[in-house]
CSV table of C-alpha atoms in Angstrom, one decimal:
chain,number,residue,atom,x,y,z
A,1,GLN,CA,28.3,188.5,-299.1
A,2,PRO,CA,31.0,185.7,-298.4
A,3,LEU,CA,34.3,185.7,-300.8
A,4,SER,CA,35.7,182.5,-301.0
A,5,LYS,CA,38.7,182.0,-304.3
A,6,PHE,CA,36.6,178.6,-304.3
A,7,LYS,CA,33.5,177.9,-306.8
A,8,TYR,CA,30.6,175.9,-305.4
A,9,ARG,CA,27.2,175.8,-305.0
A,10,LEU,CA,25.7,176.1,-301.6
A,11,ALA,CA,22.4,175.3,-300.0
A,12,ALA,CA,20.7,174.4,-296.5
A,13,GLY,CA,19.6,171.2,-295.5
A,14,HIS,CA,17.3,169.9,-292.5
A,15,ILE,CA,16.0,166.9,-291.4
A,16,GLY,CA,12.9,167.3,-289.1
A,17,LEU,CA,12.5,164.4,-286.4
A,18,GLY,CA,8.9,164.6,-286.2
A,19,PHE,CA,8.6,165.7,-282.9
A,20,PRO,CA,5.7,168.3,-282.0
A,21,GLY,CA,6.1,172.0,-282.0
A,22,GLU,CA,8.8,171.2,-284.8
A,23,ASP,CA,8.9,175.0,-286.8
A,24,VAL,CA,11.7,175.8,-289.5
A,25,SER,CA,10.3,179.1,-291.0
A,26,SER,CA,12.8,181.0,-289.4
A,27,LEU,CA,15.6,179.0,-290.8
A,28,ALA,CA,13.9,178.9,-294.2
A,29,GLU,CA,13.3,182.8,-294.1
A,30,TYR,CA,16.9,183.3,-293.4
A,31,CYS,CA,18.1,180.7,-296.3
A,32,TYR,CA,15.6,183.2,-298.7
A,33,ARG,CA,17.0,186.6,-297.8
A,34,LEU,CA,20.7,185.0,-298.6
A,35,ASP,CA,19.4,183.2,-301.3
A,36,VAL,CA,20.4,180.1,-300.3
A,37,PRO,CA,18.0,176.8,-301.3
A,38,PHE,CA,16.8,175.4,-298.1
A,39,PHE,CA,16.0,172.0,-298.3
A,40,HIS,CA,13.6,170.5,-295.5
A,41,GLU,CA,12.6,166.5,-295.1
A,42,LYS,CA,10.2,165.7,-292.4
A,43,THR,CA,10.7,162.6,-291.1
A,44,GLN,CA,9.5,160.3,-288.2
A,45,ILE,CA,12.9,159.6,-286.5
A,46,GLY,CA,11.6,161.0,-283.3
A,47,PRO,CA,8.5,158.4,-282.7
A,48,LEU,CA,10.4,155.7,-284.4
A,49,VAL,CA,13.6,156.3,-281.7
A,50,PHE,CA,11.6,156.9,-278.7
A,51,GLU,CA,8.0,155.1,-279.3
A,52,VAL,CA,8.4,152.1,-281.6
A,53,ARG,CA,11.9,151.5,-280.5
A,54,ARG,CA,12.0,152.6,-277.3
A,55,GLU,CA,15.7,153.1,-277.1
A,56,SER,CA,17.5,153.1,-273.7
A,57,ASN,CA,20.0,155.1,-275.8
A,58,PRO,CA,18.1,156.7,-278.0
A,59,CYS,CA,20.9,159.4,-279.5
A,60,SER,CA,23.3,156.9,-281.1
A,61,LEU,CA,20.7,155.8,-283.4
A,62,CYS,CA,18.5,159.1,-283.8
A,63,ALA,CA,21.8,160.7,-285.2
A,64,LYS,CA,22.8,157.6,-287.3
A,65,LEU,CA,19.0,157.8,-288.9
A,66,GLN,CA,19.3,162.2,-289.3
A,67,ARG,CA,23.2,161.6,-290.8
A,68,GLY,CA,21.4,159.2,-293.1
A,69,ALA,CA,18.5,161.4,-293.9
A,70,LEU,CA,20.7,164.4,-294.7
A,71,ASN,CA,22.9,162.2,-296.8
A,72,ASN,CA,19.9,161.2,-298.9
A,73,LEU,CA,18.4,164.7,-299.0
A,74,ALA,CA,21.9,166.1,-300.3
A,75,LEU,CA,22.5,163.4,-303.4
A,76,ALA,CA,18.7,163.9,-304.1
A,77,ASN,CA,19.1,167.6,-304.7
A,78,GLY,CA,22.2,166.9,-306.2
A,79,TYR,CA,25.1,167.8,-304.1
A,80,SER,CA,28.1,165.3,-303.0
A,81,LYS,CA,29.4,167.2,-300.3
A,82,VAL,CA,27.4,168.0,-296.9
A,83,ALA,CA,29.0,169.9,-294.5
A,84,LEU,CA,27.6,169.5,-290.5
A,85,GLY,CA,28.2,171.7,-287.4
A,86,HIS,CA,30.3,169.5,-285.0
A,87,HIS,CA,32.3,172.4,-283.2
A,88,GLN,CA,35.4,171.4,-280.7
A,89,ASP,CA,33.0,170.7,-277.7
A,90,ASP,CA,31.3,167.9,-279.9
A,91,VAL,CA,34.7,166.1,-281.0
A,92,LEU,CA,35.9,166.1,-277.3
A,93,GLU,CA,32.4,165.0,-275.8
A,94,THR,CA,32.5,162.3,-278.3
A,95,LEU,CA,36.4,161.4,-277.6
A,96,LEU,CA,35.3,161.4,-273.8
A,97,LEU,CA,32.4,158.9,-274.2
A,98,LYS,CA,34.1,156.3,-276.4
A,99,THR,CA,36.8,156.5,-274.0
A,100,PHE,CA,34.8,155.9,-270.7
A,101,PHE,CA,32.0,153.7,-272.0
A,102,GLU,CA,33.6,152.1,-275.1
A,103,GLY,CA,37.1,152.3,-274.0
A,104,ASN,CA,38.2,153.0,-277.7
A,105,ILE,CA,40.2,156.1,-277.9
A,106,ALA,CA,38.2,158.2,-281.2
A,107,ALA,CA,36.1,160.5,-282.4
A,108,PHE,CA,34.9,161.6,-285.6
A,109,ASN,CA,36.6,162.7,-288.3
A,110,PRO,CA,37.1,166.3,-289.8
A,111,VAL,CA,36.4,165.2,-293.5
A,112,THR,CA,34.9,161.5,-294.4
A,113,TYR,CA,34.4,160.1,-297.3
A,114,LEU,CA,31.5,157.7,-297.5
A,115,ASP,CA,32.0,155.6,-300.4
A,116,ARG,CA,28.4,154.0,-300.6
A,117,LYS,CA,27.0,156.7,-300.6
A,118,GLY,CA,29.3,158.7,-302.6
A,119,VAL,CA,29.3,161.6,-300.2
A,120,THR,CA,31.8,163.6,-298.9
A,121,VAL,CA,30.9,165.3,-294.9
A,122,ILE,CA,33.2,167.4,-294.0
A,123,ARG,CA,33.3,169.2,-290.2
A,124,PRO,CA,34.6,172.5,-290.8
A,125,PHE,CA,34.2,174.1,-287.0
A,126,VAL,CA,36.1,171.3,-285.3
A,127,TYR,CA,38.4,173.7,-284.2
A,128,ALA,CA,36.1,176.1,-283.1
A,129,PRO,CA,35.1,175.5,-279.4
A,130,GLU,CA,31.4,175.5,-278.8
A,131,ALA,CA,31.5,179.5,-276.9
A,132,LEU,CA,33.0,180.9,-280.0
A,133,VAL,CA,30.3,179.3,-281.8
A,134,ALA,CA,27.3,180.5,-279.7
A,135,TYR,CA,28.7,183.7,-279.8
A,136,VAL,CA,29.2,184.2,-283.5
A,137,ALA,CA,25.5,183.1,-283.8
A,138,ARG,CA,24.5,185.6,-281.5
A,139,ALA,CA,26.6,188.1,-282.7
A,140,CYS,CA,25.2,187.4,-286.6
A,141,ASP,CA,21.8,187.1,-285.0
A,142,LEU,CA,21.3,184.0,-287.0
A,143,PRO,CA,18.1,181.7,-286.5
A,144,VAL,CA,18.7,178.9,-283.8
A,145,MET,CA,16.5,176.0,-283.8
A,146,PRO,CA,15.9,174.6,-279.8
A,147,SER,CA,16.1,171.0,-279.5
A,148,LEU,CA,12.6,169.3,-279.2
A,149,CYS,CA,14.1,166.0,-278.5
A,150,PRO,CA,12.6,164.5,-275.2
A,151,ALA,CA,15.6,163.5,-273.8
A,152,SER,CA,17.9,166.8,-274.4
A,153,GLY,CA,20.1,167.9,-271.3
A,154,GLN,CA,19.5,164.1,-269.9
A,155,THR,CA,22.0,162.3,-272.0
A,156,ARG,CA,25.7,161.0,-271.2
A,157,ARG,CA,26.8,163.6,-273.8
A,158,GLN,CA,25.5,166.2,-271.2
A,159,ASP,CA,27.4,164.6,-268.4
A,160,MET,CA,30.4,165.0,-270.7
A,161,LYS,CA,29.6,168.5,-271.6
A,162,GLU,CA,29.6,169.5,-267.7
A,163,PHE,CA,32.9,167.5,-267.5
A,164,LEU,CA,34.6,169.3,-270.2
A,165,LYS,CA,33.3,172.7,-268.1
A,166,GLU,CA,35.1,171.4,-265.1
A,167,LEU,CA,38.3,170.4,-267.0
A,168,ASP,CA,38.1,174.4,-268.8
A,169,ALA,CA,37.9,175.9,-265.2
A,170,LEU,CA,41.1,174.1,-264.2
A,171,SER,CA,43.0,174.1,-267.8
A,172,PRO,CA,41.7,176.7,-270.1
A,173,GLU,CA,44.2,175.1,-273.0
A,174,ALA,CA,43.1,171.4,-272.3
A,175,LYS,CA,40.7,171.0,-275.0
A,176,ASP,CA,42.9,172.4,-277.8
A,177,ARG,CA,45.7,170.0,-276.1
A,178,ALA,CA,43.1,167.4,-276.7
A,179,ILE,CA,42.8,167.8,-280.1
A,180,SER,CA,46.4,168.2,-280.5
A,181,ALA,CA,46.4,164.8,-279.0
A,182,LEU,CA,44.0,163.3,-281.9
A,183,GLU,CA,46.1,164.8,-284.7
A,184,ARG,CA,49.6,163.3,-283.1
A,185,LEU,CA,47.9,160.1,-282.5
A,186,PHE,CA,45.7,159.7,-285.5
A,187,GLY,CA,46.4,162.6,-288.5
A,188,ASP,CA,43.3,163.2,-289.9
A,189,LYS,CA,41.7,160.2,-288.8
A,190,TRP,CA,40.1,160.7,-285.7
A,191,ASP,CA,38.0,157.7,-285.6
A,192,GLY,CA,41.0,155.9,-285.3
A,193,GLY,CA,41.2,154.1,-288.6
A,194,ARG,CA,44.6,154.5,-290.6
A,195,ILE,CA,45.6,156.2,-293.9
């Protein structure tokens, strides 16, 4: 039983992308056992991105559509705060992608208020390395759904993931230092925005 001094309603949300073989039953069952409401919305985001739009860089559009659908799902069910599972490695992969491919030093913010939607997006794991998140998921026997995306493992983000592995071997403290650099540069506005 989780304990917190803060009182809040908790629910889980999942956006189905419309790929064949998508099965959320293990996630739904896990939420049921915890007595946590589970909201699932089926979409056709996958076919739209890959078959209709035939995006050469599908990740950006797919992620944007998923976030919009998740925010709408939260609002439709009475929730104005959405917690995403981005971890430290996600932050750094984004930083590297933006730096090397856009010429921009930025990532995503730990907390973002979307004023047009009235939704606050939080990312509580941004200081936790991916390896730690994966370890806890295994240790707690959490249901993990495999990616069904046809581009999975073949993207620039995957290239940055491999680069971070090499960097970690050279300097194990590099990831923490990169996060500290973001904080020194931007405070809590890691997207480069100013307060």
